[in-house]
Amino acid sequence: MNSVQLHLALTHVPVILSLIGLAMLITAFLMKNIVLIRTSYIIILLAGIAAIPVFFTGEGTEEAVENLAGVSEDIIHRHEGVAKFAMISIAVAGCMALIALFFNKLAVVSRISRVLVLLTALISRGLMIQTAHLGGQIRHSEIRNGVALQNGNESGDNEGNVDHEQNGD
């Protein structure tokens, strides 16, 4: 398995785990369920761990796809820039979750770490969404800004032209 295959195979893992971990953490806070809080910490920690190989296989993936037809180097660089922040933020959220797991018996540390895990998980979730969106745009031109809307308008215009031509006008 090369870096491209590894990057593509693992890329969704931290995105999905960060979503599940954050949703579970918010639910656990609302329910005041300690077991669910700890479980969400573990999931966020796993998301942070999973983001590391995804990030480090990105460079090899860039080298493999940057010269392919339809691939925008600008989008690759935007994806790479946001991915750095996403990887750092999910790693920090994972570290905060690990600290929260180890120091859950100390009331003050537990309260502070809960807030820090929540904040870093929220930030990393937003960055993960943006990273995934930009990553998808690298090979899926149909989701690039304005392309889907433009294609929708063009097909409507073309249908009108076909009707116009068929009527002999």
Coordinates of N, CA, C and O in Angstrom, one line a residue, residues 56-166:
F56 N 0.6 12.9 7.5 CA 1.9 12.7 7.0 C 1.9 11.9 5.7 O 3.0 11.8 5.0
T57 N 0.8 11.3 5.3 CA 0.8 10.7 3.9 C 0.3 11.7 2.9 O 0.3 11.4 1.7
G58 N -0.1 12.9 3.3 CA -0.6 13.9 2.4 C 0.4 14.4 1.4 O 0.1 14.6 0.3
E59 N 1.7 14.5 1.8 CA 2.7 15.0 0.9 C 2.9 14.1 -0.3 O 3.0 14.5 -1.4
G60 N 3.0 12.8 0.0 CA 3.2 11.8 -1.0 C 2.0 11.8 -2.0 O 2.1 11.6 -3.2
T61 N 0.8 12.0 -1.4 CA -0.4 12.0 -2.2 C -0.4 13.2 -3.1 O -0.8 13.2 -4.3
E62 N 0.0 14.4 -2.6 CA 0.1 15.6 -3.4 C 1.0 15.4 -4.6 O 0.7 15.7 -5.7
E63 N 2.2 14.8 -4.3 CA 3.1 14.5 -5.4 C 2.5 13.6 -6.5 O 2.8 13.8 -7.7
A64 N 1.7 12.7 -6.1 CA 1.1 11.7 -7.0 C 0.0 12.4 -7.9 O -0.3 11.9 -9.0
V65 N -0.8 13.3 -7.3 CA -1.9 13.8 -8.0 C -1.8 15.2 -8.6 O -2.6 15.7 -9.4
E66 N -0.8 16.0 -8.2 CA -0.7 17.4 -8.6 C -0.6 17.6 -10.1 O -1.0 18.7 -10.6
N67 N -0.1 16.6 -10.9 CA 0.0 16.8 -12.3 C -1.1 16.1 -13.1 O -1.1 16.1 -14.3
L68 N -2.1 15.6 -12.4 CA -3.2 15.0 -13.1 C -4.2 16.0 -13.7 O -4.3 17.1 -13.1
A69 N -4.8 15.7 -14.8 CA -5.7 16.6 -15.4 C -6.9 17.0 -14.5 O -7.4 16.1 -13.8
G70 N -7.2 18.2 -14.4 CA -8.3 18.7 -13.6 C -8.0 18.9 -12.1 O -8.9 19.4 -11.4
V71 N -6.8 18.7 -11.7 CA -6.4 18.9 -10.3 C -5.8 20.3 -10.2 O -4.9 20.7 -11.0
S72 N -6.3 21.0 -9.3 CA -5.9 22.4 -9.0 C -4.8 22.4 -7.9 O -5.1 22.0 -6.8
E73 N -3.7 23.0 -8.2 CA -2.6 23.1 -7.2 C -3.0 24.1 -6.1 O -2.6 23.9 -5.0
D74 N -3.8 25.1 -6.5 CA -4.3 26.0 -5.5 C -5.1 25.3 -4.5 O -5.0 25.6 -3.3
I75 N -6.0 24.5 -4.9 CA -6.9 23.8 -3.9 C -6.0 22.8 -3.1 O -6.3 22.7 -1.9
I76 N -5.1 22.2 -3.7 CA -4.2 21.3 -2.9 C -3.5 22.1 -1.8 O -3.4 21.6 -0.6
H77 N -3.0 23.3 -2.1 CA -2.3 24.1 -1.1 C -3.3 24.6 0.0 O -2.9 24.7 1.1
R78 N -4.5 25.0 -0.4 CA -5.5 25.4 0.6 C -5.8 24.2 1.5 O -5.9 24.3 2.7
H79 N -6.0 23.0 0.9 CA -6.3 21.8 1.7 C -5.1 21.5 2.6 O -5.4 21.2 3.8
E80 N -3.9 21.6 2.2 CA -2.8 21.3 3.0 C -2.6 22.3 4.1 O -2.3 21.9 5.3
G81 N -2.9 23.6 3.9 CA -2.8 24.6 4.9 C -3.9 24.4 6.0 O -3.5 24.5 7.2
V82 N -5.1 24.1 5.6 CA -6.1 23.9 6.6 C -5.9 22.5 7.4 O -6.1 22.4 8.6
A83 N -5.4 21.6 6.6 CA -5.1 20.2 7.2 C -4.0 20.3 8.3 O -4.1 19.6 9.3
K84 N -3.1 21.2 8.2 CA -2.1 21.4 9.3 C -2.8 21.9 10.6 O -2.5 21.3 11.6
F85 N -3.7 22.9 10.4 CA -4.4 23.4 11.6 C -5.3 22.3 12.2 O -5.5 22.1 13.4
A86 N -6.0 21.6 11.3 CA -6.9 20.5 11.7 C -6.2 19.4 12.5 O -6.6 18.9 13.5
M87 N -5.0 19.0 11.9 CA -4.2 18.0 12.6 C -3.8 18.4 14.0 O -3.8 17.7 15.0
I88 N -3.3 19.6 14.0 CA -2.8 20.2 15.3 C -4.0 20.3 16.3 O -3.8 19.9 17.5
S89 N -5.1 20.8 15.8 CA -6.2 21.0 16.7 C -6.8 19.7 17.2 O -7.2 19.6 18.4
I90 N -6.9 18.7 16.4 CA -7.4 17.4 16.8 C -6.4 16.7 17.7 O -6.8 16.0 18.7
A91 N -5.1 16.9 17.5 CA -4.1 16.3 18.4 C -4.2 17.0 19.7 O -4.1 16.3 20.8
V92 N -4.4 18.3 19.8 CA -4.5 19.0 21.0 C -5.8 18.5 21.8 O -5.8 18.3 23.0
A93 N -6.9 18.4 21.0 CA -8.1 17.9 21.6 C -7.9 16.5 22.2 O -8.4 16.1 23.3
G94 N -7.2 15.6 21.4 CA -6.8 14.3 21.9 C -6.0 14.3 23.2 O -6.2 13.6 24.1
C95 N -5.0 15.2 23.2 CA -4.2 15.4 24.4 C -5.0 15.9 25.6 O -4.8 15.4 26.7
M96 N -5.9 16.8 25.3 CA -6.8 17.3 26.4 C -7.7 16.2 26.9 O -7.9 16.1 28.1
A97 N -8.2 15.4 26.0 CA -9.0 14.2 26.4 C -8.2 13.2 27.2 O -8.7 12.7 28.2
L98 N -7.0 13.0 26.9 CA -6.1 12.1 27.6 C -5.9 12.6 29.0 O -6.0 11.9 30.0
I99 N -5.6 13.9 29.1 CA -5.4 14.6 30.4 C -6.7 14.5 31.3 O -6.6 14.1 32.4
A100 N -7.8 14.7 30.6 CA -9.1 14.6 31.3 C -9.3 13.2 31.8 O -9.9 13.0 32.9
L101 N -8.9 12.2 31.1 CA -9.1 10.8 31.5 C -8.3 10.5 32.7 O -8.7 9.8 33.6
F102 N -7.0 11.0 32.7 CA -6.1 10.7 33.8 C -6.4 11.5 35.1 O -6.2 11.0 36.2
F103 N -6.9 12.7 34.9 CA -7.1 13.6 36.1 C -8.6 13.8 36.4 O -9.0 14.8 37.0
N104 N -9.4 12.8 36.1 CA -10.9 12.9 36.3 C -11.3 12.9 37.8 O -12.4 13.2 38.1
K105 N -10.4 12.5 38.7 CA -10.7 12.4 40.1 C -10.5 13.7 40.8 O -11.1 14.0 41.9
L106 N -9.7 14.6 40.2 CA -9.5 16.0 40.7 C -10.6 16.9 40.2 O -10.6 17.2 39.0
A107 N -11.4 17.4 41.1 CA -12.6 18.1 40.7 C -12.3 19.4 39.8 O -12.9 19.6 38.8
V108 N -11.3 20.2 40.3 CA -11.0 21.4 39.6 C -10.4 21.1 38.2 O -10.8 21.6 37.2
V109 N -9.5 20.1 38.1 CA -8.9 19.7 36.9 C -9.9 19.1 35.9 O -9.9 19.4 34.7
S110 N -10.8 18.3 36.5 CA -11.8 17.7 35.7 C -12.7 18.7 35.0 O -13.1 18.6 33.9
R111 N -13.2 19.7 35.8 CA -14.0 20.8 35.2 C -13.3 21.6 34.1 O -13.9 21.8 33.1
I112 N -12.1 21.9 34.4 CA -11.3 22.7 33.4 C -11.1 21.9 32.2 O -11.2 22.4 31.1
S113 N -10.7 20.6 32.4 CA -10.4 19.8 31.2 C -11.6 19.5 30.4 O -11.5 19.4 29.2
R114 N -12.8 19.4 31.0 CA -14.0 19.2 30.3 C -14.2 20.3 29.3 O -14.6 20.1 28.1
V115 N -14.1 21.5 29.8 CA -14.3 22.7 29.0 C -13.2 22.8 27.9 O -13.6 23.1 26.7
L116 N -12.0 22.5 28.2 CA -10.9 22.5 27.2 C -11.1 21.5 26.1 O -10.9 21.7 24.9
V117 N -11.5 20.3 26.5 CA -11.8 19.2 25.5 C -12.9 19.7 24.6 O -12.8 19.5 23.4
L118 N -14.0 20.2 25.2 CA -15.1 20.6 24.4 C -14.7 21.7 23.4 O -15.0 21.6 22.2
L119 N -14.0 22.7 23.9 CA -13.6 23.8 23.0 C -12.6 23.3 21.9 O -12.8 23.7 20.7
T120 N -11.6 22.5 22.2 CA -10.7 22.1 21.2 C -11.4 21.1 20.3 O -11.1 21.1 19.1
A121 N -12.3 20.3 20.8 CA -13.1 19.4 19.9 C -14.0 20.2 18.9 O -14.1 19.8 17.7
L122 N -14.6 21.3 19.4 CA -15.4 22.1 18.5 C -14.6 22.8 17.4 O -14.9 22.8 16.2
I123 N -13.4 23.3 17.8 CA -12.5 24.0 16.9 C -12.0 22.9 15.8 O -12.1 23.2 14.6
S124 N -11.6 21.8 16.3 CA -11.0 20.8 15.4 C -12.1 20.2 14.5 O -11.8 20.0 13.3
R125 N -13.3 20.1 15.0 CA -14.4 19.7 14.1 C -14.7 20.6 13.0 O -14.8 20.2 11.8
G126 N -14.7 21.9 13.2 CA -14.8 22.9 12.1 C -13.7 22.8 11.1 O -13.9 22.8 9.9
L127 N -12.5 22.6 11.6 CA -11.3 22.5 10.8 C -11.3 21.2 10.0 O -10.9 21.2 8.8
M128 N -11.8 20.2 10.6 CA -11.9 18.9 9.9 C -12.9 19.0 8.8 O -12.7 18.4 7.7
I129 N -14.0 19.6 9.0 CA -15.0 19.8 7.9 C -14.4 20.5 6.8 O -14.6 20.1 5.6
Q130 N -13.7 21.6 7.0 CA -13.1 22.4 6.0 C -12.0 21.6 5.2 O -11.9 21.7 4.0
T131 N -11.2 20.9 6.0 CA -10.2 20.1 5.4 C -10.8 19.0 4.5 O -10.3 18.8 3.3
A132 N -11.8 18.4 4.9 CA -12.4 17.3 4.1 C -13.1 17.9 2.9 O -13.0 17.4 1.8
H133 N -13.7 19.1 3.0 CA -14.3 19.7 1.9 C -13.3 20.1 0.8 O -13.5 19.8 -0.4
L134 N -12.2 20.7 1.3 CA -11.1 21.1 0.3 C -10.5 19.8 -0.3 O -10.1 19.8 -1.5
G135 N -10.3 18.8 0.5 CA -9.7 17.5 0.0 C -10.6 16.9 -1.1 O -10.1 16.4 -2.1
G136 N -11.9 17.0 -0.9 CA -12.8 16.5 -1.9 C -12.8 17.2 -3.2 O -12.9 16.7 -4.3
Q137 N -12.5 18.5 -3.1 CA -12.5 19.4 -4.3 C -11.3 19.1 -5.1 O -11.3 19.4 -6.3
I138 N -10.2 18.5 -4.6 CA -9.0 18.2 -5.3 C -9.4 17.3 -6.5 O -8.9 17.6 -7.7
R139 N -10.1 16.3 -6.3 CA -10.5 15.3 -7.4 C -11.9 15.4 -7.9 O -12.3 14.8 -8.9
H140 N -12.7 16.1 -7.1 CA -14.2 16.2 -7.5 C -14.5 17.6 -7.8 O -15.0 18.4 -7.0
S141 N -14.3 18.0 -9.1 CA -14.5 19.3 -9.5 C -16.0 19.7 -9.4 O -16.3 20.9 -9.4
E142 N -16.9 18.7 -9.4 CA -18.3 19.0 -9.3 C -18.7 19.7 -8.0 O -19.8 20.3 -7.9
I143 N -17.8 19.6 -6.9 CA -18.2 20.2 -5.7 C -17.4 21.5 -5.4 O -17.5 22.1 -4.4
R144 N -16.6 21.9 -6.4 CA -15.9 23.2 -6.3 C -16.9 24.4 -6.3 O -18.0 24.3 -6.9
N145 N -16.6 25.4 -5.6 CA -17.5 26.6 -5.5 C -18.0 27.0 -6.8 O -17.3 27.4 -7.7
G146 N -19.3 27.0 -6.9 CA -20.0 27.6 -8.1 C -20.1 26.6 -9.2 O -20.9 26.9 -10.1
V147 N -19.4 25.5 -9.3 CA -19.4 24.6 -10.4 C -20.7 23.9 -10.5 O -21.3 23.9 -11.6
A148 N -21.2 23.4 -9.4 CA -22.5 22.7 -9.4 C -23.6 23.6 -9.8 O -24.5 23.3 -10.6
L149 N -23.6 24.8 -9.2 CA -24.7 25.8 -9.6 C -24.6 26.2 -11.0 O -25.6 26.3 -11.7
Q150 N -23.4 26.5 -11.5 CA -23.1 26.9 -12.9 C -23.6 25.8 -13.8 O -24.2 26.0 -14.8
N151 N -23.2 24.5 -13.5 CA -23.6 23.4 -14.4 C -25.1 23.3 -14.4 O -25.7 22.9 -15.4
G152 N -25.8 23.5 -13.3 CA -27.3 23.4 -13.2 C -27.9 24.5 -14.1 O -28.8 24.2 -14.8
N153 N -27.3 25.7 -14.1 CA -27.8 26.8 -15.0 C -27.6 26.5 -16.4 O -28.4 26.8 -17.3
E154 N -26.4 26.0 -16.7 CA -26.0 25.7 -18.1 C -26.9 24.6 -18.7 O -27.4 24.8 -19.8
S155 N -27.3 23.6 -17.9 CA -28.1 22.5 -18.5 C -29.5 23.1 -18.8 O -30.1 22.7 -19.7
G156 N -30.0 24.0 -17.9 CA -31.3 24.6 -18.2 C -31.3 25.5 -19.4 O -32.2 25.5 -20.2
D157 N -30.1 26.2 -19.6 CA -30.0 27.1 -20.8 C -29.9 26.2 -22.0 O -30.5 26.5 -23.1
N158 N -29.2 25.1 -21.9 CA -29.0 24.3 -23.1 C -30.3 23.6 -23.5 O -30.6 23.5 -24.7
E159 N -31.1 23.3 -22.6 CA -32.4 22.7 -22.9 C -33.3 23.7 -23.6 O -34.0 23.3 -24.6
G160 N -33.2 24.9 -23.2 CA -34.0 26.0 -23.9 C -33.5 26.2 -25.3 O -34.3 26.3 -26.2
N161 N -32.2 26.1 -25.5 CA -31.6 26.2 -26.9 C -32.0 25.1 -27.8 O -32.3 25.3 -28.9
V162 N -32.1 23.9 -27.2 CA -32.4 22.7 -28.0 C -33.9 22.8 -28.4 O -34.2 22.6 -29.6
D163 N -34.7 23.3 -27.5 CA -36.1 23.5 -27.9 C -36.3 24.5 -29.0 O -37.0 24.4 -29.9
H164 N -35.5 25.6 -28.8 CA -35.5 26.7 -29.8 C -35.1 26.2 -31.1 O -35.7 26.6 -32.1
E165 N -34.0 25.4 -31.2 CA -33.5 24.9 -32.5 C -34.5 23.9 -33.1 O -34.7 23.9 -34.3
Q166 N -35.2 23.1 -32.3 CA -36.1 22.1 -32.8 C -37.3 22.7 -33.4 O -37.9 22.2 -34.3

